[in-house]
PDB file of C-alpha atoms and ligand atoms in Angstrom:
ATOM      1  CA  MET A  80     -12.228 -11.130 -11.036  1.00 91.00           C
ATOM      2  CA  THR A  81     -10.159  -8.582  -9.083  1.00 95.00           C
ATOM      3  CA  THR A  82      -6.844 -10.291  -7.686  1.00 96.00           C
ATOM      4  CA  LEU A  83      -5.512  -9.197  -4.242  1.00 97.00           C
ATOM      5  CA  ALA A  84      -1.862  -9.649  -2.985  1.00 97.00           C
ATOM      6  CA  LEU A  85      -1.027 -10.618   0.687  1.00 97.00           C
ATOM      7  CA  VAL A  86       2.438  -9.171   1.131  1.00 98.00           C
ATOM      8  CA  GLY A  87       4.364  -9.526   4.342  1.00 98.00           C
ATOM      9  CA  ASN A  88       7.455 -10.389   6.455  1.00 97.00           C
ATOM     10  CA  PRO A  89       7.489 -14.421   7.302  1.00 95.00           C
ATOM     11  CA  ASN A  90       5.100 -14.867  10.752  1.00 96.00           C
ATOM     12  CA  SER A  91       3.636 -11.386  10.349  1.00 97.00           C
ATOM     13  CA  GLY A  92       0.110 -13.715  10.171  1.00 96.00           C
ATOM     14  CA  LYS A  93      -0.386 -13.376   6.437  1.00 95.00           C
ATOM     15  CA  THR A  94      -1.651 -17.321   6.531  1.00 93.00           C
ATOM     16  CA  THR A  95      -3.729 -16.331   9.936  1.00 95.00           C
ATOM     17  CA  LEU A  96      -5.364 -13.530   7.838  1.00 96.00           C
ATOM     18  CA  PHE A  97      -5.778 -15.752   4.278  1.00 95.00           C
ATOM     19  CA  ASN A  98      -7.441 -18.391   6.254  1.00 94.00           C
ATOM     20  CA  THR A  99      -9.772 -15.698   7.917  1.00 95.00           C
ATOM     21  CA  LEU A 100     -10.650 -14.266   4.829  1.00 96.00           C
ATOM     22  CA  THR A 101     -11.079 -16.956   2.633  1.00 95.00           C
ATOM     23  CA  GLY A 102     -12.666 -19.538   4.933  1.00 90.00           C
ATOM     24  CA  SER A 103     -12.379 -23.406   3.453  1.00 74.00           C
ATOM     25  CA  ASN A 104     -12.611 -21.555  -0.524  1.00 74.00           C
ATOM     26  CA  GLN A 105      -9.020 -22.661  -0.580  1.00 78.00           C
ATOM     27  CA  HIS A 106      -6.954 -23.800  -3.858  1.00 86.00           C
ATOM     28  CA  VAL A 107      -3.302 -24.856  -3.140  1.00 84.00           C
ATOM     29  CA  GLY A 108      -0.234 -26.072  -5.305  1.00 84.00           C
ATOM     30  CA  ASN A 109       2.854 -24.509  -6.372  1.00 87.00           C
ATOM     31  CA  TRP A 110       4.637 -21.930  -8.127  1.00 84.00           C
ATOM     32  CA  PRO A 111       6.095 -23.269 -11.952  1.00 81.00           C
ATOM     33  CA  GLY A 112       9.676 -23.942 -11.152  1.00 78.00           C
ATOM     34  CA  VAL A 113       9.901 -23.690  -7.434  1.00 80.00           C
ATOM     35  CA  THR A 114       9.202 -25.438  -4.104  1.00 79.00           C
ATOM     36  CA  VAL A 115       6.997 -22.485  -2.798  1.00 85.00           C
ATOM     37  CA  GLU A 116       3.496 -22.979  -2.184  1.00 85.00           C
ATOM     38  CA  ARG A 117       1.026 -21.229  -3.806  1.00 88.00           C
ATOM     39  CA  LYS A 118      -2.201 -20.749  -2.073  1.00 92.00           C
ATOM     40  CA  GLU A 119      -5.209 -18.706  -3.452  1.00 94.00           C
ATOM     41  CA  GLY A 120      -8.746 -18.080  -2.203  1.00 95.00           C
ATOM     42  CA  GLN A 121     -11.896 -16.037  -2.693  1.00 95.00           C
ATOM     43  CA  LEU A 122     -13.484 -13.724  -0.129  1.00 96.00           C
ATOM     44  CA  LYS A 123     -15.551 -15.387   2.153  1.00 94.00           C
ATOM     45  CA  GLN A 124     -17.663 -11.873   1.669  1.00 92.00           C
ATOM     46  CA  ASP A 125     -17.798 -11.635  -2.285  1.00 94.00           C
ATOM     47  CA  HIS A 126     -16.476 -14.243  -4.110  1.00 94.00           C
ATOM     48  CA  THR A 127     -15.352 -11.542  -6.782  1.00 95.00           C
ATOM     49  CA  TYR A 128     -12.408 -11.071  -5.304  1.00 96.00           C
ATOM     50  CA  ILE A 129      -9.442 -13.623  -5.312  1.00 96.00           C
ATOM     51  CA  ILE A 130      -6.458 -13.460  -2.722  1.00 96.00           C
ATOM     52  CA  GLN A 131      -2.809 -14.711  -3.669  1.00 95.00           C
ATOM     53  CA  ASP A 132      -1.064 -15.743   0.125  1.00 94.00           C
ATOM     54  CA  LEU A 133       2.157 -14.677  -1.351  1.00 95.00           C
ATOM     55  CA  PRO A 134       5.592 -16.372   0.113  1.00 94.00           C
ATOM     56  CA  GLY A 135       6.253 -14.304   2.643  1.00 95.00           C
ATOM     57  CA  SER A 136       9.480 -11.745   2.059  1.00 95.00           C
ATOM     58  CA  TYR A 137      11.574  -9.390   4.190  1.00 96.00           C
ATOM     59  CA  SER A 138      12.584  -7.469   0.533  1.00 95.00           C
ATOM     60  CA  LEU A 139      11.876  -7.505  -3.295  1.00 95.00           C
ATOM     61  CA  SER A 140      15.710  -7.940  -4.373  1.00 90.00           C
ATOM     62  CA  PRO A 141      16.168 -11.941  -5.824  1.00 84.00           C
ATOM     63  CA  TYR A 142      17.873 -13.119  -2.428  1.00 85.00           C
ATOM     64  CA  SER A 143      15.829 -15.811  -2.247  1.00 90.00           C
ATOM     65  CA  SER A 144      12.685 -17.684  -4.376  1.00 91.00           C
ATOM     66  CA  GLU A 145       9.912 -16.130  -2.292  1.00 91.00           C
ATOM     67  CA  GLU A 146      11.246 -13.148  -2.236  1.00 93.00           C
ATOM     68  CA  VAL A 147      11.347 -13.686  -6.638  1.00 92.00           C
ATOM     69  CA  VAL A 148       7.710 -14.752  -6.853  1.00 94.00           C
ATOM     70  CA  THR A 149       6.698 -11.996  -4.857  1.00 96.00           C
ATOM     71  CA  ARG A 150       8.040  -9.553  -6.583  1.00 95.00           C
ATOM     72  CA  ASN A 151       7.657 -11.273 -10.213  1.00 94.00           C
ATOM     73  CA  PHE A 152       3.528 -11.829  -9.482  1.00 95.00           C
ATOM     74  CA  LEU A 153       3.771  -7.533  -8.435  1.00 96.00           C
ATOM     75  CA  ILE A 154       5.255  -6.706 -11.282  1.00 96.00           C
ATOM     76  CA  ASN A 155       3.929  -9.004 -14.035  1.00 95.00           C
ATOM     77  CA  ASN A 156       0.561  -9.983 -12.762  1.00 94.00           C
ATOM     78  CA  ARG A 157      -0.412  -6.679 -11.439  1.00 95.00           C
ATOM     79  CA  PRO A 158      -2.983  -7.149  -8.657  1.00 96.00           C
ATOM     80  CA  ARG A 159      -5.276  -4.673  -8.015  1.00 97.00           C
ATOM     81  CA  LYS A 160      -4.457  -4.351  -4.161  1.00 97.00           C
ATOM     82  CA  VAL A 161      -1.592  -4.803  -2.133  1.00 98.00           C
ATOM     83  CA  LEU A 162      -3.008  -5.918   1.468  1.00 98.00           C
ATOM     84  CA  ASP A 163       0.246  -5.711   3.612  1.00 98.00           C
ATOM     85  CA  VAL A 164       0.549  -7.189   6.576  1.00 98.00           C
ATOM     86  CA  VAL A 165       2.809  -5.867   8.861  1.00 98.00           C
ATOM     87  CA  ASP A 166       3.142  -6.774  12.299  1.00 98.00           C
ATOM     88  CA  ALA A 167       2.790  -3.782  14.453  1.00 98.00           C
ATOM     89  CA  THR A 168       4.761  -5.145  17.464  1.00 96.00           C
ATOM     90  CA  ASN A 169       8.135  -4.516  14.619  1.00 96.00           C
ATOM     91  CA  LEU A 170       7.059  -1.874  12.979  1.00 97.00           C
ATOM     92  CA  GLU A 171       9.794  -0.928  12.068  1.00 96.00           C
ATOM     93  CA  ARG A 172      11.317  -4.099  10.859  1.00 96.00           C
ATOM     94  CA  ASN A 173       8.018  -4.787   8.862  1.00 98.00           C
ATOM     95  CA  LEU A 174       8.190  -1.082   6.646  1.00 98.00           C
ATOM     96  CA  TYR A 175      11.072  -1.759   4.770  1.00 97.00           C
ATOM     97  CA  LEU A 176       9.374  -4.149   2.443  1.00 97.00           C
ATOM     98  CA  THR A 177       6.240  -1.934   2.255  1.00 98.00           C
ATOM     99  CA  LEU A 178       8.631   1.225   1.258  1.00 97.00           C
ATOM    100  CA  GLN A 179       9.120  -1.686  -1.454  1.00 97.00           C
ATOM    101  CA  VAL A 180       5.654  -2.650  -2.299  1.00 97.00           C
ATOM    102  CA  MET A 181       5.015   1.388  -2.080  1.00 97.00           C
ATOM    103  CA  GLU A 182       7.702   2.085  -4.861  1.00 95.00           C
ATOM    104  CA  THR A 183       6.019  -0.850  -7.383  1.00 95.00           C
ATOM    105  CA  GLY A 184       3.000   1.431  -7.418  1.00 95.00           C
ATOM    106  CA  THR A 185       0.560  -0.719  -6.594  1.00 96.00           C
ATOM    107  CA  PRO A 186      -2.590   0.191  -4.949  1.00 97.00           C
ATOM    108  CA  MET A 187      -2.186  -0.710  -0.979  1.00 97.00           C
ATOM    109  CA  VAL A 188      -3.949  -1.333   2.253  1.00 98.00           C
ATOM    110  CA  LEU A 189      -1.681  -1.281   5.175  1.00 98.00           C
ATOM    111  CA  ILE A 190      -3.096  -3.962   7.623  1.00 98.00           C
ATOM    112  CA  LEU A 191      -1.694  -3.540  11.253  1.00 98.00           C
ATOM    113  CA  ASN A 192      -1.708  -7.313  12.314  1.00 98.00           C
ATOM    114  CA  MET A 193      -0.571  -8.360  16.052  1.00 98.00           C
ATOM    115  CA  MET A 194      -2.725  -5.377  17.420  1.00 98.00           C
ATOM    116  CA  ASP A 195      -3.810  -7.705  20.711  1.00 97.00           C
ATOM    117  CA  LEU A 196       0.285  -8.261  21.305  1.00 97.00           C
ATOM    118  CA  LEU A 197       0.581  -4.561  21.059  1.00 96.00           C
ATOM    119  CA  GLU A 198      -2.418  -3.894  22.878  1.00 94.00           C
ATOM    120  CA  LYS A 199      -1.143  -5.844  25.880  1.00 93.00           C
ATOM    121  CA  GLN A 200       2.465  -3.499  25.134  1.00 88.00           C
ATOM    122  CA  HIS A 201       1.525  -1.084  27.064  1.00 81.00           C
ATOM    123  CA  ASN A 202       4.539   1.668  26.663  1.00 86.00           C
ATOM    124  CA  ARG A 203       3.917   1.466  23.057  1.00 90.00           C
ATOM    125  CA  LYS A 204       1.176   2.843  20.902  1.00 94.00           C
ATOM    126  CA  ILE A 205       0.748   3.186  17.120  1.00 97.00           C
ATOM    127  CA  ASN A 206      -1.012   6.864  16.257  1.00 97.00           C
ATOM    128  CA  LEU A 207      -2.972   4.983  12.626  1.00 97.00           C
ATOM    129  CA  LYS A 208      -3.721   7.710  11.912  1.00 97.00           C
ATOM    130  CA  LYS A 209      -1.241   9.781  11.605  1.00 97.00           C
ATOM    131  CA  LEU A 210       0.520   6.797   9.837  1.00 97.00           C
ATOM    132  CA  ALA A 211      -2.209   6.433   7.406  1.00 97.00           C
ATOM    133  CA  TYR A 212      -1.679  10.309   7.048  1.00 96.00           C
ATOM    134  CA  MET A 213       2.197  10.056   6.547  1.00 96.00           C
ATOM    135  CA  LEU A 214       2.343   7.295   3.928  1.00 97.00           C
ATOM    136  CA  ASP A 215      -1.004   8.166   1.522  1.00 96.00           C
ATOM    137  CA  MET A 216      -3.114   5.196   1.972  1.00 97.00           C
ATOM    138  CA  PRO A 217      -5.692   3.047   4.216  1.00 97.00           C
ATOM    139  CA  VAL A 218      -4.400   1.472   7.519  1.00 98.00           C
ATOM    140  CA  VAL A 219      -6.517  -0.846   9.540  1.00 98.00           C
ATOM    141  CA  GLY A 220      -4.824  -2.372  12.930  1.00 98.00           C
ATOM    142  CA  ILE A 221      -6.247  -5.892  13.497  1.00 98.00           C
ATOM    143  CA  SER A 222      -6.195  -9.045  14.902  1.00 98.00           C
ATOM    144  CA  ALA A 223      -6.190 -11.631  12.549  1.00 97.00           C
ATOM    145  CA  LEU A 224      -5.837 -14.193  14.824  1.00 96.00           C
ATOM    146  CA  LYS A 225      -8.866 -13.087  17.207  1.00 97.00           C
ATOM    147  CA  HIS A 226     -10.884 -11.705  14.295  1.00 97.00           C
ATOM    148  CA  ASN A 227     -10.717  -7.979  15.154  1.00 98.00           C
ATOM    149  CA  ASN A 228     -11.291  -5.507  13.301  1.00 98.00           C
ATOM    150  CA  ILE A 229     -12.163  -7.970   9.921  1.00 98.00           C
ATOM    151  CA  ASP A 230     -15.082  -6.518   8.639  1.00 97.00           C
ATOM    152  CA  LYS A 231     -13.040  -3.135   8.577  1.00 98.00           C
ATOM    153  CA  LEU A 232     -10.290  -4.237   6.533  1.00 98.00           C
ATOM    154  CA  VAL A 233     -13.128  -5.774   4.114  1.00 97.00           C
ATOM    155  CA  ASP A 234     -14.914  -2.440   3.885  1.00 97.00           C
ATOM    156  CA  LYS A 235     -11.513  -0.872   2.839  1.00 97.00           C
ATOM    157  CA  ILE A 236     -11.243  -4.006   0.157  1.00 96.00           C
ATOM    158  CA  HIS A 237     -14.088  -2.988  -1.201  1.00 95.00           C
ATOM    159  CA  ASP A 238     -13.222   1.049  -1.025  1.00 95.00           C
ATOM    160  CA  ASP A 239     -11.890   2.260  -4.883  1.00 93.00           C
ATOM    161  CA  GLU A 240      -8.059   2.074  -5.038  1.00 90.00           C
ATOM    162  CA  LYS A 241      -6.299   4.913  -4.923  1.00 90.00           C
ATOM    163  CA  THR A 242      -2.063   5.917  -5.926  1.00 91.00           C
ATOM    164  CA  TYR A 243      -0.480   7.520  -2.951  1.00 94.00           C
ATOM    165  CA  ALA A 244       2.654  10.050  -2.978  1.00 93.00           C
ATOM    166  CA  MET A 245       5.841   7.773  -3.723  1.00 93.00           C
ATOM    167  CA  PRO A 246       8.300   8.264  -0.581  1.00 93.00           C
ATOM    168  CA  THR A 247      11.336  10.309  -1.674  1.00 94.00           C
ATOM    169  CA  TYR A 248      15.124   9.750  -0.135  1.00 97.00           C
ATOM    170  CA  ASP A 249      17.589  11.974   0.062  1.00 97.00           C
ATOM    171  CA  PRO A 250      17.671  14.205  -2.959  1.00 97.00           C
ATOM    172  CA  ARG A 251      21.302  13.043  -4.450  1.00 97.00           C
ATOM    173  CA  LEU A 252      20.100   9.471  -4.143  1.00 98.00           C
ATOM    174  CA  GLU A 253      16.729  10.717  -6.232  1.00 98.00           C
ATOM    175  CA  SER A 254      18.648  12.948  -8.999  1.00 98.00           C
ATOM    176  CA  ALA A 255      20.166   9.667  -9.878  1.00 98.00           C
ATOM    177  CA  ILE A 256      16.731   7.594  -9.541  1.00 98.00           C
ATOM    178  CA  GLU A 257      15.444  10.605 -11.917  1.00 98.00           C
ATOM    179  CA  MET A 258      18.165  10.021 -14.461  1.00 98.00           C
ATOM    180  CA  ILE A 259      17.910   6.042 -15.069  1.00 98.00           C
ATOM    181  CA  LYS A 260      13.798   6.756 -15.356  1.00 98.00           C
ATOM    182  CA  ASN A 261      14.453   9.205 -18.174  1.00 97.00           C
ATOM    183  CA  LEU A 262      16.406   6.358 -19.840  1.00 96.00           C
ATOM    184  CA  ILE A 263      13.643   4.029 -19.474  1.00 97.00           C
ATOM    185  CA  LYS A 264      10.102   6.097 -18.793  1.00 95.00           C
ATOM    186  CA  ASP A 265       8.897   5.019 -22.670  1.00 96.00           C
ATOM    187  CA  ARG A 266       9.054   1.364 -22.234  1.00 96.00           C
ATOM    188  CA  VAL A 267       7.600   0.058 -18.570  1.00 96.00           C
ATOM    189  CA  ASP A 268       4.532   2.088 -17.604  1.00 94.00           C
ATOM    190  CA  GLU A 269       4.997   5.158 -15.478  1.00 94.00           C
ATOM    191  CA  ASP A 270       3.414   3.732 -11.681  1.00 93.00           C
ATOM    192  CA  GLN A 271       6.746   0.932 -12.032  1.00 95.00           C
ATOM    193  CA  THR A 272       8.975   3.425 -13.582  1.00 96.00           C
ATOM    194  CA  ARG A 273       9.976   4.009  -9.946  1.00 97.00           C
ATOM    195  CA  PHE A 274      10.499   0.057  -9.346  1.00 97.00           C
ATOM    196  CA  TYR A 275      12.501  -0.703 -12.126  1.00 98.00           C
ATOM    197  CA  ALA A 276      15.272   2.749 -11.725  1.00 98.00           C
ATOM    198  CA  ILE A 277      15.910   1.689  -8.389  1.00 98.00           C
ATOM    199  CA  LYS A 278      16.433  -1.928  -9.273  1.00 98.00           C
ATOM    200  CA  ILE A 279      18.913  -0.698 -12.090  1.00 98.00           C
ATOM    201  CA  PHE A 280      20.173   1.696  -9.714  1.00 98.00           C
ATOM    202  CA  GLU A 281      20.867  -1.176  -7.290  1.00 97.00           C
ATOM    203  CA  ARG A 282      22.647  -2.805  -9.517  1.00 97.00           C
ATOM    204  CA  ASP A 283      20.082  -5.820  -9.708  1.00 96.00           C
ATOM    205  CA  GLN A 284      21.475  -8.053 -12.780  1.00 95.00           C
ATOM    206  CA  ASP A 285      18.115  -9.985 -13.265  1.00 93.00           C
ATOM    207  CA  ILE A 286      16.185  -6.599 -14.111  1.00 95.00           C
ATOM    208  CA  THR A 287      18.384  -4.690 -15.604  1.00 97.00           C
ATOM    209  CA  ASP A 288      19.780  -7.808 -17.797  1.00 97.00           C
ATOM    210  CA  GLN A 289      15.639  -7.250 -18.786  1.00 96.00           C
ATOM    211  CA  PHE A 290      16.083  -3.914 -20.718  1.00 97.00           C
ATOM    212  CA  GLU A 291      19.000  -5.278 -23.074  1.00 97.00           C
ATOM    213  CA  PHE A 292      20.606  -1.734 -22.812  1.00 97.00           C
ATOM    214  CA  SER A 293      23.168  -0.899 -25.567  1.00 97.00           C
ATOM    215  CA  ASP A 294      26.704  -0.412 -24.840  1.00 98.00           C
ATOM    216  CA  LYS A 295      26.538   3.101 -24.498  1.00 97.00           C
ATOM    217  CA  GLN A 296      23.334   3.337 -22.254  1.00 97.00           C
ATOM    218  CA  LEU A 297      24.633   0.570 -20.331  1.00 98.00           C
ATOM    219  CA  SER A 298      28.013   3.179 -19.468  1.00 98.00           C
ATOM    220  CA  ASP A 299      25.555   6.210 -19.334  1.00 98.00           C
ATOM    221  CA  ILE A 300      24.026   3.692 -15.964  1.00 98.00           C
ATOM    222  CA  ASP A 301      27.401   2.839 -14.559  1.00 98.00           C
ATOM    223  CA  ASP A 302      28.270   6.568 -14.730  1.00 98.00           C
ATOM    224  CA  ILE A 303      24.828   7.735 -12.697  1.00 98.00           C
ATOM    225  CA  ILE A 304      25.607   5.088 -10.534  1.00 98.00           C
ATOM    226  CA  LYS A 305      28.959   5.156  -9.820  1.00 98.00           C
ATOM    227  CA  THR A 306      28.611   9.092  -9.559  1.00 98.00           C
ATOM    228  CA  ALA A 307      26.543   8.595  -6.481  1.00 98.00           C
ATOM    229  CA  GLU A 308      28.689   6.468  -4.684  1.00 98.00           C
ATOM    230  CA  ASN A 309      31.585   8.580  -4.642  1.00 98.00           C
ATOM    231  CA  ILE A 310      29.130  11.513  -3.353  1.00 98.00           C
ATOM    232  CA  PHE A 311      27.918   8.757  -0.721  1.00 98.00           C
ATOM    233  CA  ASP A 312      31.134   6.827  -0.303  1.00 98.00           C
ATOM    234  CA  ASP A 313      28.848   3.621  -0.111  1.00 98.00           C
ATOM    235  CA  GLU A 314      27.266   0.962  -2.534  1.00 98.00           C
ATOM    236  CA  SER A 315      24.847   1.819  -4.629  1.00 98.00           C
ATOM    237  CA  ASP A 316      22.684  -1.000  -3.258  1.00 97.00           C
ATOM    238  CA  SER A 317      23.664  -0.208   0.582  1.00 98.00           C
ATOM    239  CA  ILE A 318      22.713   3.649  -0.358  1.00 98.00           C
ATOM    240  CA  VAL A 319      19.052   2.707  -0.692  1.00 98.00           C
ATOM    241  CA  VAL A 320      19.099   0.239   2.289  1.00 97.00           C
ATOM    242  CA  ASN A 321      20.412   3.228   4.131  1.00 98.00           C
ATOM    243  CA  ALA A 322      17.560   5.703   2.823  1.00 98.00           C
ATOM    244  CA  ARG A 323      14.854   3.536   2.850  1.00 97.00           C
ATOM    245  CA  TYR A 324      15.767   3.124   6.443  1.00 97.00           C
ATOM    246  CA  ASP A 325      16.377   6.761   7.411  1.00 97.00           C
ATOM    247  CA  TYR A 326      12.319   7.365   5.699  1.00 97.00           C
ATOM    248  CA  ILE A 327      10.841   4.550   8.355  1.00 97.00           C
ATOM    249  CA  ALA A 328      12.836   6.341  11.509  1.00 97.00           C
ATOM    250  CA  ARG A 329      11.113   9.630  10.259  1.00 96.00           C
ATOM    251  CA  ILE A 330       7.520   7.689  10.321  1.00 97.00           C
ATOM    252  CA  ILE A 331       8.410   5.912  13.631  1.00 96.00           C
ATOM    253  CA  ASN A 332       9.946   9.391  14.927  1.00 95.00           C
ATOM    254  CA  MET A 333       6.056  10.568  13.989  1.00 94.00           C
ATOM    255  CA  CYS A 334       3.514   7.891  14.567  1.00 96.00           C
ATOM    256  CA  VAL A 335       4.836   5.968  17.049  1.00 95.00           C
ATOM    257  CA  ILE A 336       4.728   6.773  20.780  1.00 89.00           C
ATOM    258  CA  ASP A 337       6.830   4.942  23.481  1.00 83.00           C
ATOM    259  CA  ASN A 338       6.191   5.626  27.089  1.00 76.00           C
ATOM    260  CA  GLY A 339       9.892   5.462  27.769  1.00 64.00           C
ATOM    261  CA  ASP A 340      10.431   8.662  25.786  1.00 56.00           C
ATOM    262  CA  PHE A 341       7.615  10.333  27.337  1.00 53.00           C
ATOM    263  CA  SER A 342       8.893   9.590  30.868  1.00 51.00           C
ATOM    264  CA  MET A 343      12.404  10.993  29.670  1.00 52.00           C
ATOM    265  CA  SER A 344      10.465  14.284  28.642  1.00 49.00           C
ATOM    266  CA  VAL A 345       8.856  15.106  31.536  1.00 49.00           C
ATOM    267  CA  SER A 346      12.105  14.527  34.533  1.00 44.00           C
TER     268      SER A 346
HETATM  269  P1  LIG B 594       2.407 -15.796   7.756  1.00 67.67           P
HETATM  270  O1  LIG B 594       4.380 -16.698   8.012  1.00 67.67           O
HETATM  271  O2  LIG B 594       3.104 -14.492   7.877  1.00 67.67           O
HETATM  272  O3  LIG B 594       1.802 -16.576   7.268  1.00 67.67           O
HETATM  273  O4  LIG B 594       2.181 -16.099   9.727  1.00 67.67           O
HETATM  274  P2  LIG B 594       1.311 -17.214  10.198  1.00 67.67           P
HETATM  275  O5  LIG B 594      -0.303 -16.738   9.980  1.00 67.67           O
HETATM  276  O6  LIG B 594       1.514 -18.472  10.047  1.00 67.67           O
HETATM  277  O7  LIG B 594       1.294 -16.640  11.962  1.00 67.67           O
HETATM  278  C1  LIG B 594       2.184 -16.413  12.611  1.00 67.67           C
HETATM  279  C2  LIG B 594       2.014 -16.916  13.900  1.00 67.67           C
HETATM  280  O8  LIG B 594       1.736 -15.932  14.244  1.00 67.67           O
HETATM  281  C3  LIG B 594       1.209 -17.669  14.147  1.00 67.67           C
HETATM  282  O9  LIG B 594       1.499 -18.671  15.275  1.00 67.67           O
HETATM  283  C4  LIG B 594      -0.219 -17.188  14.548  1.00 67.67           C
HETATM  284  O10 LIG B 594      -0.991 -17.985  14.927  1.00 67.67           O
HETATM  285  C5  LIG B 594       0.061 -15.690  15.174  1.00 67.67           C
HETATM  286  N1  LIG B 594      -0.670 -14.642  14.756  1.00 67.67           N
HETATM  287  C6  LIG B 594      -0.736 -14.662  13.331  1.00 67.67           C
HETATM  288  N2  LIG B 594      -1.637 -12.704  13.185  1.00 67.67           N
HETATM  289  C7  LIG B 594      -1.867 -12.915  14.854  1.00 67.67           C
HETATM  290  C8  LIG B 594      -2.267 -11.877  15.439  1.00 67.67           C
HETATM  291  O11 LIG B 594      -3.343 -11.161  14.827  1.00 67.67           O
HETATM  292  N3  LIG B 594      -2.481 -12.155  16.995  1.00 67.67           N
HETATM  293  C9  LIG B 594      -1.640 -13.451  17.985  1.00 67.67           C
HETATM  294  N4  LIG B 594      -0.983 -12.769  18.982  1.00 67.67           N
HETATM  295  N5  LIG B 594      -1.129 -14.008  16.768  1.00 67.67           N
HETATM  296  C10 LIG B 594      -1.587 -13.909  15.786  1.00 67.67           C
HETATM  297  K1  LIG B 595       4.639 -19.006   9.112  1.00 67.67           K
HETATM  298 MG1  LIG B 596       2.057 -18.106   5.824  1.00 67.67          MG
END
């Protein structure tokens, strides 16, 4: 059995896609300890694939039960691939979660859903090839509602999973992440080191506690974080938020064409 995790912002169309991919082969329950619905099902076209519909999330920070369930599943259950469902009409906002999923090192397929709606917005186009190139991962545009391009998505599900280049942020932030990575590198899987290092940098208490660091280590980590906070004149979690949005802005700049921009540039 191969587990695939459906991840995305609320209302990106995850459940619609889940129903399309699994048909009636579904099992619905609850996640242990929380009143968050748990849904899994077999891929209609190939029953060796189990699809887990994870709760809608905007981030992998412990702000809500939904986000905690989603992040624990990605980190602890290690699905073979993440099917990241993104609302194509809201690309900037949705990519914020995409970047965080990338930080976990899980192989991914980026699914731009709601392409039927995007196509009606004549002023905006997304270059999917460029997006795939920049994110270094498979990208497919679909409409879960209209069942467009589902066969293409199923092909990508069957492709061998691949790693991708990690998004990199401001070099001054990268050096802090690197120092924290060095402190934990023998204790976590290599592909998950970046996720853990960023969470520790953000002062995520749950994750930091898991490591049971010595007082000396905690004070070294605190020095690393405070040095970065002085350089950026900002709180560490907000440094990371800004770094992700800067990265997304660069991607949008390269991959999205707004007709408004076009008419300005020829005038
Ligand atoms: P979830 O919160 O991510 O599970 O999102 P849902 O699957 O519940 O979808 C949210 C809303 O978007 C529903 O009204 C769906 O019918 C609609 N929707 C989902 N996929 C598409 C799509 O590809 N095109 C359009 N036009 N609407 C969609
Ligand atoms: K919903
Ligand atoms: Mg849903």
